[in-house]
Coordinates of C-alpha atoms in Angstrom, one line a residue:
M1 CA 170.9 85.7 99.0
L2 CA 168.5 87.0 96.3
S3 CA 171.4 87.2 93.8
L4 CA 172.5 83.7 94.6
L5 CA 169.0 82.4 94.1
G6 CA 168.7 84.2 90.8
T7 CA 172.1 82.9 89.6
T8 CA 171.2 79.3 90.5
I9 CA 167.9 79.4 88.7
L10 CA 169.2 81.1 85.6
E11 CA 172.3 78.9 85.3
S12 CA 170.0 75.9 85.0
L13 CA 168.0 77.6 82.4
S14 CA 171.0 78.9 80.4
K15 CA 172.5 75.5 79.7
R16 CA 170.4 75.2 76.5
Q17 CA 171.4 78.6 75.2
E18 CA 173.8 78.8 72.2
T19 CA 175.1 81.8 70.4
D20 CA 175.7 82.5 66.7
F21 CA 178.9 83.8 65.1
N22 CA 178.3 87.3 66.3
G23 CA 177.7 86.3 69.8
N24 CA 174.0 86.9 69.6
P25 CA 171.6 84.3 71.2
E26 CA 170.1 82.0 68.6
D27 CA 166.5 80.8 68.8
D28 CA 166.4 78.7 71.9
G29 CA 163.9 76.4 70.4
V30 CA 161.1 77.8 72.6
S31 CA 158.4 77.2 70.1
D32 CA 157.1 74.3 72.1
P33 CA 154.1 75.6 74.2
S34 CA 155.0 73.5 77.2
Q35 CA 158.5 75.0 77.2
Q36 CA 157.2 78.5 76.8
E37 CA 155.0 77.9 79.8
Q38 CA 157.9 76.6 81.8
Y39 CA 160.1 79.7 81.0
S40 CA 157.2 82.0 81.7
S41 CA 156.7 80.4 85.1
W42 CA 160.4 80.9 85.9
A43 CA 160.2 84.6 84.8
L44 CA 157.1 85.2 86.9
F45 CA 158.7 83.4 89.9
I46 CA 161.7 85.7 89.7
L47 CA 159.4 88.7 89.7
I48 CA 157.4 87.4 92.6
V49 CA 160.6 86.7 94.6
L50 CA 161.8 90.2 94.0
L51 CA 158.4 91.6 95.0
I52 CA 158.4 89.6 98.2
G53 CA 161.9 90.8 99.0
S54 CA 160.8 94.4 98.4
L55 CA 157.8 94.2 100.7
W56 CA 159.8 92.4 103.4
T57 CA 162.4 95.1 103.1
S58 CA 159.7 97.7 103.6
Y59 CA 158.5 95.8 106.7
Y60 CA 162.0 95.6 108.1
L61 CA 162.8 99.3 107.5
Q62 CA 159.6 100.3 109.2
I63 CA 160.0 98.2 112.3
R64 CA 163.6 99.3 112.7
K65 CA 162.6 102.9 111.9
I66 CA 165.4 103.2 109.3
Q67 CA 164.8 106.4 107.3
S68 CA 168.2 106.8 105.6
V69 CA 167.4 104.0 103.1
H70 CA 164.1 103.7 101.3
E71 CA 162.4 100.5 100.0
T72 CA 162.1 102.0 96.5
V73 CA 165.9 102.4 96.2
V74 CA 166.3 98.8 97.4
S75 CA 163.7 97.6 94.9
I76 CA 165.5 99.3 92.0
L77 CA 169.0 98.1 93.0
S78 CA 167.8 94.5 93.5
G79 CA 166.1 94.7 90.1
M80 CA 169.3 95.9 88.5
V81 CA 171.3 93.1 90.1
V82 CA 168.9 90.4 88.9
G83 CA 168.5 92.1 85.5
L84 CA 172.3 92.0 85.1
I85 CA 172.3 88.3 85.9
I86 CA 169.4 87.7 83.4
R87 CA 171.2 89.6 80.7
F88 CA 174.3 87.3 80.7
S89 CA 172.8 84.1 82.0
A90 CA 169.3 83.5 80.8
N91 CA 167.8 82.8 77.4
Q92 CA 166.1 85.3 75.2
Y93 CA 162.6 84.2 76.1
I94 CA 163.1 84.9 79.8
R95 CA 164.8 88.2 79.0
D96 CA 161.8 89.3 76.9
A97 CA 159.3 88.1 79.6
V98 CA 160.8 90.5 82.2
S99 CA 161.5 93.4 79.9
F100 CA 159.5 96.6 80.4
K101 CA 156.3 96.6 78.3
S102 CA 154.2 99.8 78.1
S103 CA 150.9 97.9 77.6
F104 CA 151.5 95.9 80.8
F105 CA 152.4 99.1 82.6
F106 CA 149.4 101.2 81.5
N107 CA 146.8 98.4 81.6
L108 CA 147.8 96.7 84.8
L109 CA 150.3 98.6 87.0
L110 CA 149.4 102.3 86.7
P111 CA 145.5 102.2 87.1
P112 CA 145.5 100.9 90.7
I113 CA 147.9 103.7 91.7
I114 CA 145.8 106.5 90.0
L115 CA 142.5 105.1 91.3
N116 CA 143.8 104.9 94.9
C117 CA 145.1 108.5 94.6
G118 CA 141.7 109.8 93.5
Y119 CA 139.9 107.7 96.1
E120 CA 142.1 108.8 99.0
L121 CA 142.1 112.5 98.0
H122 CA 141.2 114.7 100.9
L123 CA 138.9 117.2 99.1
A124 CA 138.8 119.8 101.9
N125 CA 142.6 119.9 102.3
F126 CA 143.1 119.8 98.5
S127 CA 140.8 122.7 98.0
R128 CA 142.7 125.0 100.4
N129 CA 145.7 124.8 98.1
I130 CA 143.9 124.3 94.8
G131 CA 145.4 127.4 93.2
T132 CA 148.9 126.4 94.0
I133 CA 148.4 122.8 93.0
L134 CA 146.8 123.7 89.6
T135 CA 149.6 126.2 88.9
F136 CA 152.3 123.6 89.4
A137 CA 150.4 120.7 87.8
F138 CA 149.4 122.6 84.6
A139 CA 151.7 125.6 84.2
G140 CA 154.6 123.9 85.9
T141 CA 154.4 120.8 83.8
F142 CA 154.1 122.8 80.6
V143 CA 157.1 125.0 81.5
S144 CA 159.2 121.9 82.5
A145 CA 158.3 120.1 79.2
V146 CA 159.1 123.1 77.0
V147 CA 162.4 124.0 78.8
L148 CA 163.7 120.4 78.7
G149 CA 162.5 120.0 75.1
C150 CA 164.4 123.1 74.0
I151 CA 167.6 121.9 75.8
L152 CA 167.5 118.5 74.0
Y153 CA 166.7 120.1 70.7
I154 CA 169.6 122.6 71.0
W155 CA 172.0 119.8 72.0
A156 CA 170.9 117.7 69.0
F157 CA 171.2 120.7 66.8
I158 CA 174.8 121.2 67.9
G159 CA 175.5 117.8 66.4
L160 CA 178.3 116.6 68.8
E161 CA 176.7 113.1 69.1
G162 CA 175.2 113.0 65.6
L163 CA 171.6 113.0 67.0
N164 CA 168.6 113.9 64.8
I165 CA 165.8 115.0 67.2
P166 CA 163.0 117.1 65.6
F167 CA 161.5 119.8 67.8
V168 CA 158.2 117.9 68.2
T169 CA 160.1 114.8 69.3
A170 CA 162.1 116.9 71.8
L171 CA 158.9 118.3 73.2
G172 CA 157.6 114.7 73.5
V173 CA 160.7 113.7 75.5
G174 CA 160.2 116.8 77.7
A175 CA 156.6 115.7 78.3
T176 CA 157.7 112.2 79.3
L177 CA 160.3 113.5 81.8
S178 CA 157.9 116.1 83.2
A179 CA 155.8 113.3 84.8
T180 CA 156.8 113.4 88.5
D181 CA 156.3 110.3 90.6
P182 CA 157.3 111.1 94.2
V183 CA 156.1 107.8 95.8
T184 CA 159.4 107.7 97.8
I185 CA 159.0 111.4 98.8
L186 CA 155.4 111.0 100.0
S187 CA 156.1 107.8 102.0
I188 CA 158.9 109.5 103.8
F189 CA 156.7 112.5 104.4
N190 CA 154.1 110.1 106.0
A191 CA 156.8 108.6 108.2
Y192 CA 158.1 112.0 109.4
Q193 CA 154.6 113.6 109.6
V194 CA 155.7 116.6 107.5
D195 CA 153.5 119.7 107.4
P196 CA 150.2 118.7 105.8
K197 CA 150.3 121.8 103.5
L198 CA 153.6 120.8 101.9
Y199 CA 152.4 117.2 101.7
T200 CA 149.1 118.2 100.0
I201 CA 150.8 120.4 97.4
I202 CA 153.3 117.7 96.4
F203 CA 150.6 115.0 96.4
G204 CA 148.2 117.1 94.4
E205 CA 150.8 118.2 91.9
S206 CA 152.0 114.6 91.3
M207 CA 148.4 113.3 91.1
L208 CA 147.5 115.7 88.3
N209 CA 151.0 115.9 86.8
D210 CA 150.9 112.4 85.5
A211 CA 147.7 112.9 83.7
V212 CA 148.8 116.3 82.2
S213 CA 152.1 114.8 81.0
I214 CA 150.3 111.9 79.3
V215 CA 147.9 114.2 77.5
M216 CA 150.8 116.5 76.5
F217 CA 152.8 113.6 75.1
E218 CA 149.8 112.3 73.2
T219 CA 149.3 115.8 71.8
T220 CA 152.9 116.0 70.5
Q221 CA 152.4 112.6 68.9
Q222 CA 149.4 113.9 67.0
L223 CA 151.4 116.9 65.9
H224 CA 154.0 114.9 64.0
G225 CA 154.2 116.1 60.4
E226 CA 152.1 119.2 61.1
A227 CA 153.1 122.8 61.5
T228 CA 154.9 123.6 64.7
G229 CA 154.6 127.3 64.7
I230 CA 151.8 129.5 66.2
R231 CA 149.2 127.4 64.3
G232 CA 150.6 124.2 65.7
M233 CA 150.9 125.6 69.2
F234 CA 147.2 126.6 69.2
A235 CA 146.2 123.3 67.7
G236 CA 148.2 121.5 70.5
I237 CA 146.6 123.6 73.2
G238 CA 143.1 122.9 71.8
I239 CA 143.7 119.1 71.6
F240 CA 145.1 119.2 75.2
L241 CA 142.1 121.1 76.6
M242 CA 139.6 119.0 74.8
T243 CA 141.1 115.7 75.8
F244 CA 141.5 116.7 79.4
T245 CA 138.0 118.1 79.8
I246 CA 136.2 115.2 78.0
S247 CA 138.3 112.6 80.0
L248 CA 137.4 114.4 83.3
L249 CA 133.7 114.3 82.4
I250 CA 133.8 110.6 81.5
G251 CA 135.3 109.8 84.9
A252 CA 132.9 112.0 86.9
I253 CA 129.9 110.6 85.0
V254 CA 130.9 107.0 85.6
G255 CA 131.3 107.8 89.3
V256 CA 127.9 109.4 89.6
L257 CA 126.3 106.5 87.6
T258 CA 127.9 104.1 90.0
A259 CA 126.4 106.0 93.0
M260 CA 122.9 106.0 91.3
V261 CA 123.1 102.2 90.6
L262 CA 123.9 101.6 94.3
R263 CA 121.2 104.1 95.3
Y264 CA 118.4 102.5 93.3
S265 CA 119.2 98.9 93.6
K266 CA 119.5 96.3 96.4
V267 CA 122.9 95.1 95.3
N268 CA 124.2 96.2 98.8
T269 CA 122.6 93.0 100.2
F270 CA 125.2 91.1 98.2
Q271 CA 128.4 92.7 99.3
S272 CA 130.8 90.6 97.2
I273 CA 128.9 91.5 94.0
E274 CA 128.7 95.1 95.1
T275 CA 132.4 95.4 95.6
C276 CA 133.2 93.7 92.3
L277 CA 130.8 96.1 90.5
I278 CA 132.4 99.2 92.0
I279 CA 135.9 98.1 90.9
L280 CA 134.7 97.1 87.4
F281 CA 132.8 100.4 87.0
A282 CA 136.0 102.3 87.8
Y283 CA 138.2 100.3 85.5
G284 CA 135.5 100.5 82.8
S285 CA 135.9 104.3 82.8
Y286 CA 139.7 103.9 82.2
F287 CA 139.4 101.5 79.2
F288 CA 136.4 103.3 77.7
S289 CA 138.3 106.6 77.8
N290 CA 141.3 105.0 76.2
G291 CA 139.1 103.4 73.6
C292 CA 137.7 106.9 72.7
H293 CA 141.3 108.3 72.3
M294 CA 140.9 110.3 75.5
S295 CA 143.0 110.0 78.6
G296 CA 142.1 107.0 80.7
I297 CA 144.3 108.3 83.6
V298 CA 142.3 111.5 83.9
S299 CA 139.1 109.6 83.7
L300 CA 140.2 107.1 86.4
L301 CA 141.5 109.8 88.7
F302 CA 138.2 111.8 88.7
C303 CA 136.2 108.6 88.8
G304 CA 138.0 107.7 92.0
V305 CA 137.3 111.2 93.5
T306 CA 133.6 110.9 92.6
L307 CA 133.3 107.4 93.9
K308 CA 134.7 108.5 97.3
H309 CA 132.4 111.5 97.7
Y310 CA 129.2 110.1 96.3
A311 CA 129.2 106.3 95.7
Y312 CA 130.9 105.7 99.1
F313 CA 127.7 106.8 101.0
N314 CA 125.6 104.3 99.2
M315 CA 127.8 101.3 99.8
S316 CA 127.2 98.7 102.5
R317 CA 129.6 98.8 105.4
R318 CA 131.5 95.7 104.3
S319 CA 132.0 97.1 100.8
Q320 CA 133.3 100.4 102.2
L321 CA 136.0 98.5 104.0
A322 CA 136.7 96.1 101.2
V323 CA 136.9 98.7 98.4
K324 CA 139.3 100.9 100.5
L325 CA 141.5 97.9 101.4
I326 CA 141.6 96.5 97.8
F327 CA 142.5 99.9 96.3
Q328 CA 145.3 100.3 98.9
T329 CA 146.6 96.8 98.4
L330 CA 146.7 96.9 94.6
A331 CA 148.3 100.4 94.7
Q332 CA 151.1 99.2 97.0
L333 CA 151.8 96.1 95.0
S334 CA 151.9 98.1 91.8
E335 CA 154.2 100.7 93.3
N336 CA 156.8 98.2 94.5
F337 CA 156.6 96.2 91.3
I338 CA 157.1 99.3 89.1
F339 CA 160.5 100.1 90.8
I340 CA 161.6 96.4 90.4
Y341 CA 160.5 96.6 86.8
L342 CA 162.6 99.7 86.2
G343 CA 165.7 98.1 87.7
L344 CA 165.3 95.0 85.6
S345 CA 164.7 97.0 82.4
L346 CA 168.2 98.7 82.6
F347 CA 169.8 95.4 81.5
T348 CA 167.1 93.3 80.0
E349 CA 166.2 95.8 77.2
V350 CA 168.7 94.7 74.5
T351 CA 167.6 97.3 71.9
L352 CA 168.5 100.3 74.1
V353 CA 171.4 102.5 73.0
Y354 CA 173.2 104.3 75.8
K355 CA 174.8 107.7 75.1
P356 CA 176.5 108.9 78.3
V357 CA 176.8 112.5 77.2
L358 CA 173.1 112.7 76.3
I359 CA 172.2 111.2 79.6
V360 CA 174.3 113.8 81.5
V361 CA 172.8 116.6 79.4
T362 CA 169.3 115.3 80.1
M363 CA 169.9 115.0 83.8
V364 CA 171.1 118.6 84.0
G365 CA 168.2 119.6 81.8
I366 CA 165.5 118.2 84.1
C367 CA 167.1 120.0 87.0
V368 CA 167.0 123.3 85.1
A369 CA 163.4 122.5 83.9
R370 CA 162.3 121.7 87.5
W371 CA 163.9 124.9 88.7
A372 CA 162.1 126.9 86.1
A373 CA 158.8 125.2 87.0
V374 CA 159.1 125.7 90.8
F375 CA 160.9 129.0 91.8
P376 CA 159.4 131.5 89.3
L377 CA 155.9 130.1 89.7
S378 CA 156.3 130.1 93.5
K379 CA 157.2 133.8 93.4
L380 CA 154.1 134.4 91.2
I381 CA 151.9 132.5 93.7
N382 CA 153.3 134.5 96.6
F383 CA 152.7 137.8 94.7
V384 CA 149.1 136.9 93.9
L385 CA 148.4 135.9 97.5
R386 CA 149.8 139.1 98.9
A387 CA 148.0 141.2 96.4
R388 CA 144.7 139.4 97.1
A389 CA 145.2 139.9 100.9
R390 CA 145.9 143.7 100.4
A391 CA 142.9 144.1 98.1
T392 CA 140.5 142.4 100.5
G393 CA 142.0 143.8 103.7
G394 CA 142.1 140.3 105.1
V395 CA 144.9 138.4 106.9
Q396 CA 147.8 137.7 104.6
P397 CA 147.8 133.9 103.9
E398 CA 150.8 131.7 104.6
Q399 CA 153.3 131.9 101.7
L400 CA 155.5 129.3 100.0
S401 CA 158.7 129.9 102.0
Q402 CA 162.1 129.4 100.5
K403 CA 162.6 126.0 102.2
Y404 CA 159.3 124.8 100.9
Q405 CA 160.3 125.8 97.4
I406 CA 163.6 123.9 97.7
M407 CA 161.6 120.8 98.9
L408 CA 159.2 121.1 96.0
F409 CA 162.2 121.2 93.7
W410 CA 163.7 118.1 95.4
A411 CA 160.4 116.3 95.2
G412 CA 160.4 116.4 91.4
L413 CA 162.0 113.0 90.8
R414 CA 160.7 111.2 87.7
G415 CA 158.8 108.0 87.6
A416 CA 157.8 105.0 85.5
V417 CA 155.1 107.0 83.6
G418 CA 158.0 108.6 81.7
V419 CA 159.5 105.3 80.8
A420 CA 156.2 103.9 79.6
L421 CA 155.5 107.0 77.4
A422 CA 159.0 106.8 76.0
V423 CA 158.1 103.5 74.4
G424 CA 156.0 105.5 72.0
L425 CA 158.9 107.7 70.8
E426 CA 159.6 107.4 67.1
G427 CA 162.6 108.3 64.8
E428 CA 166.1 107.1 64.2
D429 CA 167.3 108.0 67.7
A430 CA 164.3 106.6 69.5
D431 CA 166.3 103.8 71.1
A432 CA 168.9 106.3 72.5
L433 CA 166.1 108.5 73.8
R434 CA 164.3 105.6 75.5
A435 CA 167.6 104.5 77.2
T436 CA 168.2 108.1 78.3
V437 CA 164.7 108.4 79.9
L438 CA 165.1 105.0 81.7
V439 CA 168.5 105.9 83.1
V440 CA 167.4 109.4 84.2
V441 CA 164.3 108.0 86.0
V442 CA 166.4 105.5 87.9
L443 CA 169.0 108.1 88.8
T444 CA 166.4 110.6 90.1
V445 CA 164.7 108.0 92.3
I446 CA 168.1 106.9 93.8
V447 CA 169.6 110.4 94.1
F448 CA 166.6 112.6 95.1
G449 CA 164.5 109.9 96.8
G450 CA 167.5 108.5 98.7
T451 CA 168.4 111.9 100.2
T452 CA 164.9 113.2 101.0
A453 CA 165.2 112.5 104.8
R454 CA 168.5 114.3 104.9
M455 CA 167.1 117.3 103.0
L456 CA 164.2 117.6 105.6
E457 CA 166.8 117.9 108.3
I458 CA 169.0 120.4 106.4
L459 CA 166.1 122.6 105.5
G460 CA 164.7 122.4 109.0
I461 CA 161.2 121.6 107.8
A462 CA 158.8 120.9 110.6
T463 CA 158.2 117.2 111.2
G464 CA 156.0 115.3 113.7
V465 CA 153.1 117.6 112.8
P466 CA 149.8 116.0 113.9
P467 CA 147.4 115.4 110.9
E468 CA 144.7 118.0 110.5
E469 CA 141.1 116.8 111.0
E470 CA 138.9 117.5 108.1
D471 CA 135.3 116.8 107.1
D472 CA 134.9 116.5 103.3
D473 CA 131.1 116.3 103.7
E474 CA 130.9 119.6 105.5
F475 CA 133.2 121.2 103.0
L476 CA 131.0 119.9 100.1
A477 CA 127.9 121.2 101.9
N478 CA 129.5 124.7 102.3
L479 CA 130.2 124.8 98.6
G480 CA 126.7 123.7 97.7
L481 CA 128.1 120.4 96.4
G482 CA 126.9 118.2 99.2
L483 CA 125.2 114.9 98.5
P484 CA 122.0 115.6 96.6
S485 CA 118.9 113.7 97.4
L486 CA 119.3 111.9 94.1
L487 CA 122.5 110.2 95.3
S488 CA 122.0 110.0 99.1
P489 CA 121.0 106.5 100.4
I490 CA 117.5 105.8 101.5
P491 CA 117.3 105.4 105.3
S492 CA 115.3 102.5 106.4
G493 CA 115.6 102.1 110.2
N494 CA 118.4 102.9 112.4
V495 CA 121.6 101.0 112.9
S496 CA 124.6 102.0 115.1
T497 CA 128.0 101.4 113.7
S498 CA 129.9 103.1 116.5
N499 CA 133.5 102.2 117.0
I500 CA 133.7 100.4 113.7
A501 CA 135.9 102.6 111.5
P502 CA 137.6 101.7 108.2
Q503 CA 141.4 101.6 108.0
G504 CA 142.8 105.1 108.0
R505 CA 139.7 106.6 109.9
S506 CA 139.4 107.4 113.5
G507 CA 136.4 108.1 115.8
S508 CA 133.0 106.6 115.5
V509 CA 130.5 106.6 112.7
S510 CA 126.8 107.0 113.1
A511 CA 124.6 106.1 110.2
S512 CA 121.0 105.6 109.2
G513 CA 120.5 102.6 107.1
N514 CA 119.1 99.1 107.0
G515 CA 120.4 96.0 108.6
N516 CA 123.1 95.6 106.0
G517 CA 124.9 98.6 107.2
I518 CA 124.1 101.2 104.5
V519 CA 125.7 104.4 105.6
G520 CA 123.3 107.4 105.6
S521 CA 123.9 110.8 104.2
G522 CA 124.6 112.2 107.6
V523 CA 127.8 110.2 108.1
R524 CA 130.6 112.1 109.8
A525 CA 134.1 110.9 110.0
T526 CA 137.6 112.2 110.1
E527 CA 140.6 111.0 108.0
D528 CA 144.3 111.0 108.6
N529 CA 146.3 113.1 106.2

């Protein structure tokens, strides 16, 4: 039905299209502003119809409890079908309007996902596996990028396809394809209620992995034309550490400043203004960091973490609910739209050059790189945990079992971050590399994402595990990082907010605050994993 609708619309638009002698579309005469607006409206309508279809598919799959097919796979396939129709039916203007644009992705689609990840982070559960998460996010991403970069460089050096890929460019491609995006994996984990430890490790790795990959790619771009030996390596590491650290501080400072503004003003009496300010402060950290040539993704991620654990307690009750719902809604819209966007781009990007052998080599390369990033590091983590347990005489902690390692490998599917970064690739083979990245991302989502449920059954990983209750406030207090008096709200009277819990929370919340529902520093709540 969707394909028929797209065909009908685009056939009516393509009647004006003519081709030149070489079969290329001529200028459709879309210089008239009113005509441009009309074509833009049709392009946006097509995207909205696809988005509605994706969300409705998600609803249908959930009520029918169908786990074998995931909505992201359906989104990509529907985008591919409509993209193919657009490629051969529509005019150039519509094709350009629905093509993948990195600025649109980085400025509009990616920020809501990253912000929601930081805001929803369970700090206590995250901290229990912090060593494992940081090892995979930093060392694993670095190993994956280097291994894949070396494979591509060697393949180009062999010269079977006539490729000219400098080593720095190959490392840049390795960085783009080291950005994991297991949206499909995590949603299936939620549906199956997989062991929270495995969920937390995969979620934590992917959350930091995107930021690390982006900073690594930008570092390789800055190294073009410079020495790539030991000197260049140390320069790259220095740029990476500086960028990541400064970006982290920017996000954390903005989050703390937001908490202080809420703490020392009466803006909580105007809930709509308060909610708008919180969202704008968060997005401000992203664009400010980008403007300073830092990583906006890192800043936004840690701004979201800081907002949840400090600013949250100074918000009015309505703003707490509104901010949480807005972040979740924007993130879900962005996630569904991204997969549609990827499917469309396979056929609407007319400048891409597809080299099948290079695609196969890259697909094999990311499997090898993911293996190198998971299994050796898992053995190292298990060795360190056992050695620490023997040294302290304590109980040996739970290890990363073989089936967990296989699932970590399987969860390494690539995402749209890689496609957006690939737009910045330069050189004579940039079009071939961009096409390769796009195809590999789509294939990993379809192959790995579409078989996750089956892999859980094959590996015998525990499902139906009830979520662990955690108290992030108690955890922060134990670390000495609890809400300082500078950031805690001023109690003025007592108000009971029992049995009114935001979405995703359970139990009752008691708070000290004024009549507008300001939550006090003693708030206690539990969250679902």
